Amino acid sequence: RSIRFMSGMFAAENHGGGMTFVDISTQPGLGPLRGSADVTFRDDAMNARNAFQSEKGPERNQQFTFNLSGTLLEERTSFSLSAGGAALYDSANIFAATTAGRRTSTVRRPSDRINVTGRVDHALSKSHTLRAMFQQNDNDQQNLGVGGFELDDRAFTRTSRDRMLRIAGSGPLARAWFGESRLQVRWADTESAALLEQPAIRVLDAFTSGGAQQAGGRSASEIEWATNVDWARGRHAVRFGSLVEGGTYRSDNRSNYLGTYTFASLADYQAG
């Protein structure tokens, strides 16, 4: 439908100051239905055992990707949908010395994530286009903070959610004028939680046990509205417009809120 070139200060808005920015708009509602899918699987069958462990730690990686796009209304509306995810886990190796003797073990650490993106393009007229897109990213991780001298009771989980909605409209206003407006809203959340709510005991070069003391998280809601108008005449161009940004943020991240007791050696710990 159109190809627009912007350079100099125009490109700075797209994080490419001093470079040429190329904006290509395609006609919605053209092309057949098309898609693809991909699946990946890998496990620990070919893994070697850690030389300091009596058993091989478990590991698995399962991933998938999927996309579908095509025409909803001929020469009017098109769509695209893509999704990807993974269900995987690996092992954390513990090498510690406790009052009960040498401690070696493996701890399984699962991680699950999924990403979904959907987009619809609609031709409002022969020259104006409306675009809407929604994106969601979720990630869950378990048994973080374990391994080395850190015993399995030090585990904590972390979850994160990120969602974004974007709506944009663009098209020529007259022969030498071009307008573009966009609205973006984003929500993001991150939360952590410890397996145990206990003080931590750290014995240098031996072991660390007790609660991970990771709690709370951070949430953010952001909105952005922008309108640009371009005027071009010959080799000269002018852009003017407005940009409004706002957001609300909350954070209650907490760590070490129950305290950590540190001992210089295992003998000091045994002596109290």
GROMACS .gro file of C-alpha atoms in nm:
model
  272
    1ARG     CA    1   0.000   0.000   0.000
    2SER     CA    2   0.273   0.251   0.089
    3ILE     CA    3   0.643   0.289   0.162
    4ARG     CA    4   0.760   0.588   0.367
    5PHE     CA    5   1.118   0.692   0.437
    6MET     CA    6   1.212   0.903   0.740
    7SER     CA    7   1.559   1.010   0.838
    8GLY     CA    8   1.739   1.237   1.083
    9MET     CA    9   1.525   1.349   1.375
   10PHE     CA   10   1.227   1.155   1.242
   11ALA     CA   11   1.411   0.829   1.302
   12ALA     CA   12   1.504   0.928   1.658
   13GLU     CA   13   1.150   0.854   1.772
   14ASN     CA   14   1.208   0.496   1.658
   15HIS     CA   15   1.539   0.469   1.848
   16GLY     CA   16   1.749   0.505   1.535
   17GLY     CA   17   1.861   0.869   1.533
   18GLY     CA   18   2.079   0.955   1.235
   19MET     CA   19   1.957   0.653   1.039
   20THR     CA   20   1.685   0.603   0.781
   21PHE     CA   21   1.361   0.448   0.905
   22VAL     CA   22   1.147   0.263   0.650
   23ASP     CA   23   0.774   0.224   0.719
   24ILE     CA   24   0.607  -0.035   0.493
   25SER     CA   25   0.227  -0.069   0.503
   26THR     CA   26   0.067  -0.364   0.330
   27GLN     CA   27  -0.292  -0.389   0.209
   28PRO     CA   28  -0.506  -0.583   0.462
   29GLY     CA   29  -0.712  -0.874   0.339
   30LEU     CA   30  -0.474  -1.010   0.076
   31GLY     CA   31  -0.322  -1.357   0.057
   32PRO     CA   32  -0.438  -1.707   0.151
   33LEU     CA   33  -0.459  -1.870   0.492
   34ARG     CA   34  -0.115  -1.994   0.593
   35GLY     CA   35   0.054  -2.121   0.905
   36SER     CA   36   0.320  -2.342   1.055
   37ALA     CA   37   0.397  -2.536   1.370
   38ASP     CA   38   0.716  -2.660   1.529
   39VAL     CA   39   0.779  -2.893   1.823
   40THR     CA   40   1.111  -2.956   2.000
   41PHE     CA   41   1.182  -3.227   2.255
   42ARG     CA   42   1.507  -3.304   2.435
   43ASP     CA   43   1.572  -3.504   2.751
   44ASP     CA   44   1.873  -3.620   2.956
   45ALA     CA   45   1.927  -3.954   2.780
   46MET     CA   46   2.260  -3.841   2.634
   47ASN     CA   47   2.373  -3.640   2.938
   48ALA     CA   48   2.670  -3.748   3.146
   49ARG     CA   49   2.645  -3.779   3.524
   50ASN     CA   50   2.813  -3.508   3.726
   51ALA     CA   51   3.141  -3.654   3.854
   52PHE     CA   52   3.064  -3.542   4.211
   53GLN     CA   53   2.709  -3.686   4.221
   54SER     CA   54   2.604  -4.048   4.269
   55GLU     CA   55   2.303  -4.007   4.040
   56LYS     CA   56   2.245  -3.818   3.716
   57GLY     CA   57   2.020  -3.516   3.755
   58PRO     CA   58   1.698  -3.503   3.550
   59GLU     CA   59   1.665  -3.263   3.256
   60ARG     CA   60   1.400  -3.210   2.989
   61ASN     CA   61   1.311  -2.942   2.736
   62GLN     CA   62   0.977  -2.937   2.551
   63GLN     CA   63   0.901  -2.637   2.328
   64PHE     CA   64   0.643  -2.550   2.065
   65THR     CA   65   0.574  -2.263   1.826
   66PHE     CA   66   0.261  -2.201   1.620
   67ASN     CA   67   0.152  -1.927   1.382
   68LEU     CA   68  -0.149  -1.871   1.159
   69SER     CA   69  -0.231  -1.574   0.939
   70GLY     CA   70  -0.452  -1.486   0.647
   71THR     CA   71  -0.755  -1.298   0.522
   72LEU     CA   72  -1.079  -1.244   0.714
   73LEU     CA   73  -1.244  -1.007   0.462
   74GLU     CA   74  -1.095  -0.980   0.115
   75GLU     CA   75  -0.905  -0.652   0.067
   76ARG     CA   76  -1.046  -0.532   0.401
   77THR     CA   77  -0.931  -0.732   0.704
   78SER     CA   78  -0.646  -0.970   0.779
   79PHE     CA   79  -0.519  -1.133   1.096
   80SER     CA   80  -0.217  -1.309   1.242
   81LEU     CA   81  -0.190  -1.530   1.549
   82SER     CA   82   0.128  -1.676   1.696
   83ALA     CA   83   0.198  -1.870   2.013
   84GLY     CA   84   0.501  -2.030   2.169
   85GLY     CA   85   0.573  -2.205   2.493
   86ALA     CA   86   0.806  -2.429   2.683
   87ALA     CA   87   0.783  -2.678   2.967
   88LEU     CA   88   1.132  -2.756   3.085
   89TYR     CA   89   1.338  -2.843   3.389
   90ASP     CA   90   1.703  -2.892   3.477
   91SER     CA   91   1.890  -2.991   3.792
   92ALA     CA   92   2.075  -2.790   4.054
   93ASN     CA   93   2.368  -2.975   4.212
   94ILE     CA   94   2.416  -2.940   4.588
   95PHE     CA   95   2.766  -2.990   4.735
   96ALA     CA   96   2.759  -2.916   5.107
   97ALA     CA   97   2.904  -3.024   5.440
   98THR     CA   98   2.658  -3.043   5.731
   99THR     CA   99   2.673  -3.170   6.089
  100ALA     CA  100   2.541  -3.502   5.955
  101GLY     CA  101   2.827  -3.531   5.707
  102ARG     CA  102   2.881  -3.464   5.339
  103ARG     CA  103   2.565  -3.375   5.148
  104THR     CA  104   2.537  -3.424   4.769
  105SER     CA  105   2.208  -3.426   4.584
  106THR     CA  106   2.024  -3.283   4.286
  107VAL     CA  107   1.712  -3.067   4.289
  108ARG     CA  108   1.476  -3.043   3.993
  109ARG     CA  109   1.405  -2.686   3.879
  110PRO     CA  110   1.092  -2.658   3.660
  111SER     CA  111   1.025  -2.359   3.437
  112ASP     CA  112   0.712  -2.298   3.227
  113ARG     CA  113   0.654  -2.011   2.988
  114ILE     CA  114   0.402  -1.918   2.719
  115ASN     CA  115   0.389  -1.629   2.472
  116VAL     CA  116   0.082  -1.535   2.266
  117THR     CA  117   0.049  -1.255   2.009
  118GLY     CA  118  -0.259  -1.166   1.804
  119ARG     CA  119  -0.300  -0.890   1.548
  120VAL     CA  120  -0.581  -0.761   1.325
  121ASP     CA  121  -0.535  -0.514   1.036
  122HIS     CA  122  -0.843  -0.345   0.890
  123ALA     CA  123  -0.871  -0.106   0.597
  124LEU     CA  124  -1.101   0.176   0.703
  125SER     CA  125  -1.081   0.320   0.351
  126LYS     CA  126  -0.861   0.289   0.043
  127SER     CA  127  -0.580   0.475   0.220
  128HIS     CA  128  -0.640   0.449   0.597
  129THR     CA  129  -0.557   0.146   0.810
  130LEU     CA  130  -0.646   0.049   1.167
  131ARG     CA  131  -0.425  -0.202   1.348
  132ALA     CA  132  -0.486  -0.375   1.682
  133MET     CA  133  -0.243  -0.609   1.858
  134PHE     CA  134  -0.245  -0.795   2.189
  135GLN     CA  135   0.057  -0.969   2.340
  136GLN     CA  136   0.089  -1.181   2.655
  137ASN     CA  137   0.401  -1.335   2.811
  138ASP     CA  138   0.382  -1.561   3.120
  139ASN     CA  139   0.675  -1.723   3.299
  140ASP     CA  140   0.679  -1.950   3.609
  141GLN     CA  141   1.003  -2.067   3.773
  142GLN     CA  142   1.039  -2.298   4.074
  143ASN     CA  143   1.320  -2.403   4.308
  144LEU     CA  144   1.533  -2.100   4.236
  145GLY     CA  145   1.820  -2.021   4.471
  146VAL     CA  146   1.925  -2.384   4.522
  147GLY     CA  147   2.266  -2.532   4.439
  148GLY     CA  148   2.623  -2.535   4.558
  149PHE     CA  149   2.618  -2.471   4.935
  150GLU     CA  150   2.249  -2.369   4.920
  151LEU     CA  151   2.033  -2.657   5.048
  152ASP     CA  152   1.694  -2.746   4.901
  153ASP     CA  153   1.499  -2.565   5.175
  154ARG     CA  154   1.637  -2.237   5.034
  155ALA     CA  155   1.413  -2.268   4.728
  156PHE     CA  156   1.177  -1.995   4.612
  157THR     CA  157   0.943  -1.944   4.317
  158ARG     CA  158   0.904  -1.648   4.082
  159THR     CA  159   0.612  -1.573   3.851
  160SER     CA  160   0.588  -1.294   3.596
  161ARG     CA  161   0.304  -1.173   3.375
  162ASP     CA  162   0.333  -0.916   3.096
  163ARG     CA  163   0.040  -0.802   2.880
  164MET     CA  164   0.025  -0.531   2.616
  165LEU     CA  165  -0.254  -0.388   2.398
  166ARG     CA  166  -0.166  -0.162   2.106
  167ILE     CA  167  -0.403   0.019   1.866
  168ALA     CA  168  -0.278   0.235   1.577
  169GLY     CA  169  -0.434   0.419   1.285
  170SER     CA  170  -0.257   0.581   0.993
  171GLY     CA  171  -0.315   0.726   0.649
  172PRO     CA  172  -0.276   1.038   0.432
  173LEU     CA  173  -0.465   1.350   0.530
  174ALA     CA  174  -0.400   1.525   0.198
  175ARG     CA  175  -0.151   1.493  -0.088
  176ALA     CA  176   0.143   1.619   0.119
  177TRP     CA  177   0.015   1.534   0.466
  178PHE     CA  178   0.025   1.204   0.655
  179GLY     CA  179  -0.118   1.132   1.001
  180GLU     CA  180  -0.057   0.853   1.250
  181SER     CA  181  -0.200   0.791   1.599
  182ARG     CA  182  -0.133   0.509   1.840
  183LEU     CA  183  -0.240   0.398   2.188
  184GLN     CA  184  -0.052   0.144   2.396
  185VAL     CA  185  -0.145   0.000   2.734
  186ARG     CA  186   0.080  -0.240   2.925
  187TRP     CA  187   0.040  -0.437   3.249
  188ALA     CA  188   0.331  -0.621   3.412
  189ASP     CA  189   0.353  -0.816   3.738
  190THR     CA  190   0.634  -1.007   3.909
  191GLU     CA  191   0.591  -1.204   4.233
  192SER     CA  192   0.831  -1.412   4.447
  193ALA     CA  193   0.756  -1.655   4.730
  194ALA     CA  194   0.988  -1.862   4.951
  195LEU     CA  195   0.935  -2.232   5.019
  196LEU     CA  196   0.991  -2.180   5.395
  197GLU     CA  197   0.945  -1.875   5.615
  198GLN     CA  198   1.245  -1.915   5.845
  199PRO     CA  199   1.567  -1.730   5.932
  200ALA     CA  200   1.869  -1.830   5.726
  201ILE     CA  201   2.180  -2.003   5.863
  202ARG     CA  202   2.498  -1.960   5.665
  203VAL     CA  203   2.813  -2.156   5.753
  204LEU     CA  204   3.098  -2.035   5.537
  205ASP     CA  205   3.236  -2.295   5.293
  206ALA     CA  206   2.993  -2.555   5.433
  207PHE     CA  207   2.618  -2.497   5.383
  208THR     CA  208   2.333  -2.246   5.386
  209SER     CA  209   1.989  -2.351   5.509
  210GLY     CA  210   1.662  -2.190   5.615
  211GLY     CA  211   1.413  -1.978   5.425
  212ALA     CA  212   1.509  -1.796   5.107
  213GLN     CA  213   1.339  -1.482   5.245
  214GLN     CA  214   1.216  -1.368   4.905
  215ALA     CA  215   0.866  -1.222   4.904
  216GLY     CA  216   0.652  -0.964   4.734
  217GLY     CA  217   0.702  -0.826   4.388
  218ARG     CA  218   0.637  -0.538   4.154
  219SER     CA  219   0.342  -0.437   3.940
  220ALA     CA  220   0.319  -0.167   3.676
  221SER     CA  221   0.045  -0.023   3.457
  222GLU     CA  222   0.155   0.206   3.176
  223ILE     CA  223  -0.022   0.398   2.901
  224GLU     CA  224   0.114   0.586   2.601
  225TRP     CA  225  -0.070   0.801   2.348
  226ALA     CA  226   0.101   0.959   2.049
  227THR     CA  227  -0.012   1.150   1.741
  228ASN     CA  228   0.217   1.253   1.456
  229VAL     CA  229   0.151   1.459   1.145
  230ASP     CA  230   0.406   1.470   0.862
  231TRP     CA  231   0.421   1.735   0.589
  232ALA     CA  232   0.650   1.687   0.292
  233ARG     CA  233   0.731   1.922   0.006
  234GLY     CA  234   1.007   1.840  -0.234
  235ARG     CA  235   1.321   1.745  -0.039
  236HIS     CA  236   1.195   1.907   0.282
  237ALA     CA  237   0.978   1.753   0.553
  238VAL     CA  238   0.835   1.864   0.886
  239ARG     CA  239   0.687   1.653   1.165
  240PHE     CA  240   0.486   1.774   1.459
  241GLY     CA  241   0.271   1.595   1.713
  242SER     CA  242   0.222   1.503   2.077
  243LEU     CA  243   0.329   1.225   2.312
  244VAL     CA  244   0.162   1.154   2.646
  245GLU     CA  245   0.296   0.888   2.885
  246GLY     CA  246   0.173   0.781   3.226
  247GLY     CA  247   0.184   0.492   3.465
  248THR     CA  248   0.127   0.358   3.813
  249TYR     CA  249   0.383   0.143   3.994
  250ARG     CA  250   0.380  -0.061   4.314
  251SER     CA  251   0.667  -0.251   4.469
  252ASP     CA  252   0.686  -0.450   4.792
  253ASN     CA  253   0.995  -0.660   4.722
  254ARG     CA  254   1.135  -0.796   5.048
  255SER     CA  255   1.452  -0.992   5.122
  256ASN     CA  256   1.631  -1.108   5.437
  257TYR     CA  257   1.335  -0.989   5.645
  258LEU     CA  258   1.383  -1.267   5.905
  259GLY     CA  259   1.759  -1.228   5.934
  260THR     CA  260   2.067  -1.436   5.847
  261TYR     CA  261   2.301  -1.590   6.104
  262THR     CA  262   2.655  -1.641   5.973
  263PHE     CA  263   2.916  -1.874   6.124
  264ALA     CA  264   3.283  -1.868   6.025
  265SER     CA  265   3.316  -2.249   6.019
  266LEU     CA  266   3.127  -2.570   6.078
  267ALA     CA  267   3.304  -2.607   6.414
  268ASP     CA  268   3.175  -2.266   6.524
  269TYR     CA  269   2.822  -2.364   6.420
  270GLN     CA  270   2.841  -2.692   6.615
  271ALA     CA  271   2.969  -2.503   6.919
  272GLY     CA  272   2.671  -2.269   6.899
   0.00000   0.00000   0.00000
